[in-house]
XYZ file of C-alpha atoms in Angstrom:
138
model
C 0.000 0.000 0.000
C 1.417 3.388 -0.995
C 1.482 6.420 1.229
C -0.762 9.334 0.157
C 0.960 12.491 -1.004
C 1.478 14.817 2.005
C 0.199 17.779 -0.028
C -3.087 15.955 -0.642
C -3.328 15.074 3.050
C -2.814 18.717 4.052
C -5.384 19.847 1.501
C -7.916 17.294 2.799
C -7.235 18.339 6.401
C -7.772 22.025 5.606
C -10.927 21.365 3.614
C -12.393 19.028 6.221
C -11.635 20.808 9.468
C -11.333 24.455 8.533
C -14.082 24.457 5.918
C -12.397 27.285 4.077
C -10.969 27.942 0.600
C -7.786 25.902 0.540
C -5.671 27.767 -1.989
C -5.250 31.056 -0.042
C -4.440 29.149 3.148
C -1.868 26.976 1.400
C -0.281 30.018 -0.260
C -0.025 31.768 3.119
C 1.418 28.631 4.710
C 4.025 28.260 1.954
C 4.942 31.932 2.187
C 5.371 31.669 5.953
C 7.501 28.545 5.585
C 9.725 30.237 2.998
C 10.139 33.276 5.273
C 11.044 31.015 8.208
C 13.585 29.117 6.095
C 15.150 32.352 4.896
C 15.393 33.736 8.438
C 16.871 30.452 9.685
C 19.532 30.457 6.957
C 20.401 34.114 7.566
C 20.689 33.497 11.315
C 23.116 30.616 10.789
C 25.120 32.364 8.044
C 26.390 34.902 10.570
C 26.836 38.629 10.201
C 29.672 38.319 7.656
C 28.151 35.515 5.628
C 26.694 35.945 2.184
C 22.949 35.826 1.851
C 21.765 32.401 0.813
C 18.717 32.138 -1.401
C 16.063 29.623 -0.512
C 14.870 27.561 -3.448
C 11.333 28.505 -4.481
C 11.163 31.261 -1.865
C 8.024 33.328 -2.066
C 8.498 36.818 -3.524
C 8.331 39.800 -1.220
C 4.780 40.684 -0.264
C 3.394 43.483 -2.403
C 0.901 46.032 -1.232
C -2.610 44.986 -2.188
C -3.952 46.749 -5.251
C -6.052 49.839 -4.695
C -9.715 49.135 -5.516
C -11.481 51.262 -8.100
C -13.510 54.200 -6.766
C -17.328 54.051 -6.796
C -17.661 57.175 -8.952
C -15.572 58.562 -11.829
C -13.456 61.555 -10.869
C -12.397 64.230 -13.354
C -8.908 65.702 -13.656
C -9.773 68.922 -11.789
C -11.307 67.023 -8.871
C -8.403 64.571 -8.841
C -5.988 67.516 -8.581
C -7.790 68.753 -5.461
C -7.726 65.251 -3.952
C -3.991 64.990 -4.685
C -3.397 68.316 -2.925
C -5.389 67.097 0.094
C -3.313 63.893 0.149
C -0.177 66.038 0.060
C -1.161 67.784 3.277
C -3.188 70.772 2.084
C -5.583 71.820 4.850
C -8.524 72.988 2.769
C -11.744 74.351 4.190
C -15.194 74.419 2.636
C -14.436 78.049 1.733
C -11.330 76.949 -0.255
C -13.078 74.253 -2.308
C -16.122 75.536 -4.173
C -17.473 72.034 -4.980
C -16.986 70.587 -1.500
C -20.574 69.286 -1.465
C -19.855 67.224 -4.612
C -16.827 65.694 -2.893
C -18.771 64.970 0.278
C -21.763 63.457 -1.583
C -19.442 60.992 -3.296
C -17.775 60.140 0.036
C -14.402 61.379 -1.211
C -13.903 63.668 1.788
C -15.153 64.003 5.324
C -15.733 67.286 7.077
C -14.196 67.950 10.465
C -14.718 71.031 12.618
C -12.224 73.814 12.091
C -9.327 73.390 14.557
C -9.435 77.143 15.211
C -12.812 76.624 16.846
C -14.642 78.850 14.407
C -14.907 79.219 10.672
C -15.629 76.782 7.857
C -15.160 73.031 8.276
C -11.927 71.380 7.141
C -11.871 68.687 4.428
C -10.073 65.385 5.068
C -9.669 62.584 2.542
C -11.982 59.645 3.141
C -11.043 56.080 2.099
C -12.992 56.570 -1.143
C -10.923 59.707 -1.853
C -7.699 57.731 -1.482
C -9.075 55.151 -3.923
C -9.907 57.899 -6.409
C -6.243 58.957 -6.545
C -5.056 55.346 -6.653
C -3.326 55.293 -3.278
C -3.705 53.699 0.108
C -4.216 55.969 3.132
C -1.122 56.378 5.296
C -0.865 53.960 8.215
C -0.908 55.496 11.637
């Protein structure tokens, strides 16, 4: 009697007990194993040793792609969103079409930090999508 392939056994175990899509779990498991092997080799190579490549090591994790925005955004509106992403502190008085931006969930309004005056615009997650970027972490 022949032994079953270990990959098939792992796949059956994941499908049976986790009841989840197997391919993403296996990919994550293989990526973690490759990272562990690489770290183990680097730890044993010493500080002066050359880096040793692990066969079939998973490529470096890329940032997930930015999803498409819900609504199309024109060049003029995109320019304003880019300026906001760059740190521009715009108020509703600075942006004449601020209602259009807010209706499309591209910006959120926060009270003016000065305590009085027009509200300040901040990029919402949908606004970051519209310019094709992820919001900064923090």
